[in-house]
Amino acid sequence: MSRPSDPPSVVCDPGRLAALEAHAVLDTLPEQGFDDVVRLASRLCDTPVALVSLVAGTRQWFKARTGFPLAQTDLGRSVCAHALTQPDSLLVIPDLTQDPRTRDNPLVTASPGIRFYAGAPLRTPEGHVLGTLCVIDYVSRPEGLSATEADDLRALARQVTGHLAMRRAAAEREAALRAVQATEERYRLAARATNDAIWDWDFATDHVLWNEALQAAYGHPLAEVAPTGAWWIDHIHPDDRARIDASIHAVIDGAGTVWSDEYRFRRADGSYADVLDRGSVIRDAAGRAIRMIGAMLDLTERRRAEAARRDSERRLDLERSLLKSVFRQAPVGISVAGTEPGAPNLINARAEAILGHSLGGPALTRYQSFRAEHADGRIYAPDDYPSLRALREGAVVTGEAMRYRNAATGALRLLEVSSAPVRDEDGTIRAAVTVFLDVTEQRRAEAQLRRLALVAEQSSDFIAIADADGIIDYVNPAGRALVGLSEDAARGAHLTDVFAPEDLPFAEGTILPAIRAGGSWSGEYRLRHLASGAVVPVRYNLFALRGPGGGFEGFAAVSHDISARKAAEARQEILNRELSHRLKNTLAMVQAVAVQTLRNATDPAAARDALVARLVALGKAHDILLTGEGESADLRAVLEGALAIHDDGRPGRFRLQGPPVPCGARAALSLTLMAHELATNAVKYGALRHPDGYVTLDWAVAGRAGPVLSLRWQEHGGPPVTPPARKGFGSRLIERGLAGTVDGEVATHYPPEGVVCTLTAPLAELLTGE
């Protein structure tokens, strides 16, 4: 199947299409005048179809039609498009099936199957062909149109062109009218919206017309304003009136067209406004001034704004000076660097001191000479400096660690560098502001503080800090453990909360006032364990914390736990008293041993040997007492050694019974002292005082959770026993026995038949070697 021929190129001519658009006729409603033309053309040419066809860029549209079913077609079906190439003559095609331009047209090859076409061009006075008035038949007409029919078709086409021209003129008039109305409306709205008092002065009638701004800006109601030039002149300040009257008439009476002047205009409230008045003179053909239209602008706000602007400029100059001073004197280094010609390149004195040089050469090359390292030791690449990253990619760098070798001194300094871009209104980066903070000393001080903090944290002493009111800010772990405070409870506690209650009056009356006065206090003191209530003896040091100006800001306490020393001193006191007691008892023992040994002796030599042996045993026990040293031995051996000096040679005086039990040095000393004391008392007051008296010593080990030694001393055959009226040193020594040495318990009873002393102690404690 053949395709329809392409429409002629003239169809898409921009000038033709613009002319068609200017007529504003496409897609309008039917009109009687055009409908009458097509009916008349159909009748005059004796054709079933007549059309007023307008050819647009992509279609042909029928303004009027008779005998044709379609309102428009695409250009592929248009025959009228070919008529555009013949603007001065009719296009007549007797048989559309034979013409190469139309034989493949769908309107010819298919429904409705047209065969004859004659079209007169619709040509504008400018020469643009908008379309055709055409007649169409469904049968071919080899003879075409007669001369009369052709003339009638041309005449009717001219009528259509005239109708189109009238439509265009009407459309243009309506557009012009709308433009005038819009202009007038804009002028009316502008006159209403403006703050200028607009006036129109007709010289012939001396009539002055004002807009609403006269009331809005100056308070004069229009209904009360006399519409004359005299009213206007009368409201000019008396000092300005003659000058303004002369200047305006000089323009009116001369040849000028523009007048402008400043003066003072009286408001309705009697005050005067500074105004700028300007007007344009309208003259007739003879050059006479007939009207003058102008606008009076209130300068009060402008002058107030100008005064404010001048004041703002003065403040801006002051702020600029202050900023320059801050920039120059800032304690941190600041540089401003740009890349474009004319961009700022500034550096303050502190930055030069930190870096050891000025900014140097151009921004993109000077960085090659800088000597900086990253925190991990990597050398900075020339384009990796924070300021260049801010300039290049808009990066915002905050507190970047940098090690920089000062160019002047060679010293390696630790810096924190921050940089940010400076952008103009359209977001273009123009410069970068970089801040250098030398943190070398700060880092060194922080390291020292960290070491001091570690000392405090790891110290075994009580270390605390409190504010000026005595509220604790910090207590180290050893201090919290010493007084039984949790970390949370320590914050907010008062310094005196850890004092023993009975010592508070002395602390509040003597110690704390001395510290607040700027002094210090050191001495032995007592703290209390808040959980257990136990008193903890300490060497207490309290001193004042002072601020930079020397003012009192708080307390610092350092205390050393002297519990062990106090316990040692107590034990030493016991030993010293025991030593004194032992010396006395030793002499008594020597005497007793000598008496007992010699009392029943029959052989002087044998008595001498026994006496010497017993004195040696007494000396050995005395050595243990004085030196605190003992040999590790079995419990039986320890007891036998301690009791040997009290054996007067009579059989069965000491009857020992129990299993083997190892005994360390500490326990041996305690047991020796206890046994010696019990035996001494038995010799002095108890069973050993009587010739037939004796002592039984029994012990056993029992217990599932942990073995426990149980030992029992019982005297037999002595005088009746009565409890002592008071306990002497020896009795206390017996009862304390192992309690302070190996966590043992000792109890003494005084039944009439003989003293009973029981001792229990964990077996593990007896093995302690210290």
mmCIF file of C-alpha atoms in Angstrom, residues 449-621:
data_model
loop_
_atom_site.group_PDB
_atom_site.id
_atom_site.type_symbol
_atom_site.label_atom_id
_atom_site.label_comp_id
_atom_site.label_asym_id
_atom_site.label_seq_id
_atom_site.Cartn_x
_atom_site.Cartn_y
_atom_site.Cartn_z
ATOM 1 C CA LEU A 449 47.501 14.929 86.156
ATOM 2 C CA ARG A 450 46.890 11.422 84.863
ATOM 3 C CA ARG A 451 49.984 10.208 86.722
ATOM 4 C CA LEU A 452 48.838 12.000 89.864
ATOM 5 C CA ALA A 453 45.391 10.474 89.417
ATOM 6 C CA LEU A 454 46.975 7.034 89.099
ATOM 7 C CA VAL A 455 48.972 7.693 92.266
ATOM 8 C CA ALA A 456 45.769 8.635 94.087
ATOM 9 C CA GLU A 457 43.836 5.692 92.641
ATOM 10 C CA GLN A 458 46.544 3.175 93.463
ATOM 11 C CA SER A 459 47.591 4.609 96.815
ATOM 12 C CA SER A 460 46.812 2.550 99.905
ATOM 13 C CA ASP A 461 46.184 5.760 101.884
ATOM 14 C CA PHE A 462 42.867 7.555 102.343
ATOM 15 C CA ILE A 463 42.863 10.501 99.868
ATOM 16 C CA ALA A 464 39.832 12.785 99.649
ATOM 17 C CA ILE A 465 38.912 16.186 98.202
ATOM 18 C CA ALA A 466 35.951 18.271 99.416
ATOM 19 C CA ASP A 467 34.543 21.657 98.411
ATOM 20 C CA ALA A 468 34.477 24.755 100.598
ATOM 21 C CA ASP A 469 31.347 23.475 102.389
ATOM 22 C CA GLY A 470 33.019 20.161 103.190
ATOM 23 C CA ILE A 471 31.004 18.168 100.596
ATOM 24 C CA ILE A 472 33.176 15.368 99.262
ATOM 25 C CA ASP A 473 34.004 15.500 95.541
ATOM 26 C CA TYR A 474 36.412 12.581 95.418
ATOM 27 C CA VAL A 475 37.616 9.677 97.536
ATOM 28 C CA ASN A 476 40.126 7.179 96.164
ATOM 29 C CA PRO A 477 39.357 3.416 96.250
ATOM 30 C CA ALA A 478 41.570 2.747 99.288
ATOM 31 C CA GLY A 479 39.856 5.593 101.142
ATOM 32 C CA ARG A 480 36.389 4.296 100.288
ATOM 33 C CA ALA A 481 37.357 0.828 101.494
ATOM 34 C CA LEU A 482 38.841 2.257 104.710
ATOM 35 C CA VAL A 483 35.607 4.014 105.738
ATOM 36 C CA GLY A 484 33.083 1.697 104.042
ATOM 37 C CA LEU A 485 31.803 4.110 101.373
ATOM 38 C CA SER A 486 30.556 3.067 97.919
ATOM 39 C CA GLU A 487 31.616 5.184 94.950
ATOM 40 C CA ASP A 488 28.110 6.641 94.572
ATOM 41 C CA ALA A 489 27.701 7.307 98.305
ATOM 42 C CA ALA A 490 31.108 9.007 98.468
ATOM 43 C CA ARG A 491 29.929 11.810 96.174
ATOM 44 C CA GLY A 492 27.769 14.109 98.248
ATOM 45 C CA ALA A 493 28.880 12.859 101.659
ATOM 46 C CA HIS A 494 30.305 15.388 104.112
ATOM 47 C CA LEU A 495 33.918 15.252 105.204
ATOM 48 C CA THR A 496 32.875 14.943 108.853
ATOM 49 C CA ASP A 497 30.607 11.940 108.119
ATOM 50 C CA VAL A 498 33.651 9.665 108.406
ATOM 51 C CA PHE A 499 34.829 11.117 111.754
ATOM 52 C CA ALA A 500 34.250 9.191 114.969
ATOM 53 C CA PRO A 501 31.232 10.856 116.670
ATOM 54 C CA GLU A 502 33.101 11.535 119.910
ATOM 55 C CA ASP A 503 35.823 13.361 117.955
ATOM 56 C CA LEU A 504 33.426 15.698 116.080
ATOM 57 C CA PRO A 505 33.568 18.572 118.627
ATOM 58 C CA PHE A 506 37.345 18.746 118.317
ATOM 59 C CA ALA A 507 37.155 18.567 114.495
ATOM 60 C CA GLU A 508 34.482 21.243 114.157
ATOM 61 C CA GLY A 509 35.937 23.507 116.797
ATOM 62 C CA THR A 510 39.653 23.203 116.030
ATOM 63 C CA ILE A 511 40.604 21.360 112.864
ATOM 64 C CA LEU A 512 38.138 22.694 110.253
ATOM 65 C CA PRO A 513 38.380 26.382 111.295
ATOM 66 C CA ALA A 514 42.154 26.156 111.073
ATOM 67 C CA ILE A 515 41.918 24.843 107.519
ATOM 68 C CA ARG A 516 39.399 27.491 106.434
ATOM 69 C CA ALA A 517 41.790 30.111 107.761
ATOM 70 C CA GLY A 518 44.366 28.802 105.323
ATOM 71 C CA GLY A 519 46.323 26.499 107.625
ATOM 72 C CA SER A 520 46.694 22.749 107.883
ATOM 73 C CA TRP A 521 46.415 20.116 110.579
ATOM 74 C CA SER A 522 48.303 16.870 111.061
ATOM 75 C CA GLY A 523 48.072 14.327 113.829
ATOM 76 C CA GLU A 524 46.667 11.036 114.959
ATOM 77 C CA TYR A 525 42.934 10.873 114.571
ATOM 78 C CA ARG A 526 40.113 8.379 114.316
ATOM 79 C CA LEU A 527 37.846 7.672 111.371
ATOM 80 C CA ARG A 528 34.887 5.337 111.447
ATOM 81 C CA HIS A 529 33.840 2.573 109.096
ATOM 82 C CA LEU A 530 30.322 3.609 108.081
ATOM 83 C CA ALA A 531 29.167 0.042 107.421
ATOM 84 C CA SER A 532 30.505 -1.695 110.537
ATOM 85 C CA GLY A 533 30.862 1.288 112.889
ATOM 86 C CA ALA A 534 34.424 0.199 113.741
ATOM 87 C CA VAL A 535 36.886 2.936 114.675
ATOM 88 C CA VAL A 536 39.932 3.165 112.399
ATOM 89 C CA PRO A 537 43.016 4.919 113.828
ATOM 90 C CA VAL A 538 44.807 7.031 111.199
ATOM 91 C CA ARG A 539 47.571 9.534 110.767
ATOM 92 C CA TYR A 540 45.367 12.399 109.525
ATOM 93 C CA ASN A 541 46.588 15.273 107.322
ATOM 94 C CA LEU A 542 44.105 17.981 106.304
ATOM 95 C CA PHE A 543 45.040 21.105 104.345
ATOM 96 C CA ALA A 544 43.380 23.888 102.386
ATOM 97 C CA LEU A 545 42.915 23.993 98.588
ATOM 98 C CA ARG A 546 43.454 27.478 97.185
ATOM 99 C CA GLY A 547 42.295 28.931 93.860
ATOM 100 C CA PRO A 548 44.365 30.989 91.412
ATOM 101 C CA GLY A 549 43.757 34.136 93.459
ATOM 102 C CA GLY A 550 44.692 32.466 96.733
ATOM 103 C CA GLY A 551 41.135 32.169 98.003
ATOM 104 C CA PHE A 552 39.957 29.150 99.960
ATOM 105 C CA GLU A 553 38.186 26.653 97.665
ATOM 106 C CA GLY A 554 38.077 23.420 99.616
ATOM 107 C CA PHE A 555 39.764 20.693 101.657
ATOM 108 C CA ALA A 556 42.220 17.932 100.825
ATOM 109 C CA ALA A 557 42.766 15.026 103.198
ATOM 110 C CA VAL A 558 45.475 12.361 103.182
ATOM 111 C CA SER A 559 45.320 9.758 105.926
ATOM 112 C CA HIS A 560 47.342 6.651 106.612
ATOM 113 C CA ASP A 561 45.796 3.670 108.367
ATOM 114 C CA ILE A 562 47.850 3.030 111.536
ATOM 115 C CA SER A 563 45.728 0.144 112.811
ATOM 116 C CA ALA A 564 48.601 -2.316 112.352
ATOM 117 C CA ARG A 565 51.035 -0.015 114.099
ATOM 118 C CA LYS A 566 48.608 0.541 116.961
ATOM 119 C CA ALA A 567 48.086 -3.204 117.285
ATOM 120 C CA ALA A 568 51.852 -3.730 117.218
ATOM 121 C CA GLU A 569 52.307 -1.085 119.869
ATOM 122 C CA ALA A 570 49.643 -2.765 122.001
ATOM 123 C CA ARG A 571 51.361 -6.113 121.602
ATOM 124 C CA GLN A 572 54.711 -4.521 122.406
ATOM 125 C CA GLU A 573 53.238 -2.978 125.533
ATOM 126 C CA ILE A 574 51.961 -6.394 126.579
ATOM 127 C CA LEU A 575 55.368 -7.896 125.912
ATOM 128 C CA ASN A 576 57.106 -5.176 127.868
ATOM 129 C CA ARG A 577 54.780 -5.652 130.776
ATOM 130 C CA GLU A 578 55.166 -9.382 130.403
ATOM 131 C CA LEU A 579 58.933 -8.932 130.402
ATOM 132 C CA SER A 580 58.741 -7.010 133.671
ATOM 133 C CA HIS A 581 56.365 -9.576 135.042
ATOM 134 C CA ARG A 582 58.587 -12.403 133.810
ATOM 135 C CA LEU A 583 61.679 -10.916 135.383
ATOM 136 C CA LYS A 584 59.935 -10.850 138.704
ATOM 137 C CA ASN A 585 58.521 -14.325 138.190
ATOM 138 C CA THR A 586 61.858 -15.595 136.958
ATOM 139 C CA LEU A 587 63.505 -14.625 140.210
ATOM 140 C CA ALA A 588 60.628 -16.229 142.050
ATOM 141 C CA MET A 589 60.950 -19.288 139.821
ATOM 142 C CA VAL A 590 64.673 -19.518 140.472
ATOM 143 C CA GLN A 591 63.975 -19.375 144.145
ATOM 144 C CA ALA A 592 61.104 -21.881 143.867
ATOM 145 C CA VAL A 593 63.109 -24.233 141.697
ATOM 146 C CA ALA A 594 66.036 -24.052 144.062
ATOM 147 C CA VAL A 595 63.809 -24.625 147.078
ATOM 148 C CA GLN A 596 61.902 -27.493 145.471
ATOM 149 C CA THR A 597 65.062 -29.039 144.116
ATOM 150 C CA LEU A 598 67.012 -28.839 147.374
ATOM 151 C CA ARG A 599 64.067 -29.575 149.667
ATOM 152 C CA ASN A 600 64.050 -33.297 149.043
ATOM 153 C CA ALA A 601 67.621 -33.659 147.846
ATOM 154 C CA THR A 602 69.787 -36.162 149.691
ATOM 155 C CA ASP A 603 72.732 -35.969 147.320
ATOM 156 C CA PRO A 604 74.238 -32.503 146.942
ATOM 157 C CA ALA A 605 75.752 -33.373 143.525
ATOM 158 C CA ALA A 606 72.446 -34.718 142.183
ATOM 159 C CA ALA A 607 70.609 -31.708 143.518
ATOM 160 C CA ARG A 608 73.142 -29.459 141.815
ATOM 161 C CA ASP A 609 72.644 -31.200 138.422
ATOM 162 C CA ALA A 610 68.840 -31.048 138.676
ATOM 163 C CA LEU A 611 68.943 -27.434 139.644
ATOM 164 C CA VAL A 612 71.197 -26.551 136.686
ATOM 165 C CA ALA A 613 68.910 -28.444 134.227
ATOM 166 C CA ARG A 614 65.821 -26.690 135.512
ATOM 167 C CA LEU A 615 67.476 -23.293 135.319
ATOM 168 C CA VAL A 616 68.480 -24.004 131.698
ATOM 169 C CA ALA A 617 64.841 -24.860 130.839
ATOM 170 C CA LEU A 618 63.732 -21.661 132.500
ATOM 171 C CA GLY A 619 66.290 -19.726 130.416
ATOM 172 C CA LYS A 620 65.074 -21.336 127.207
ATOM 173 C CA ALA A 621 61.478 -20.302 127.919
#
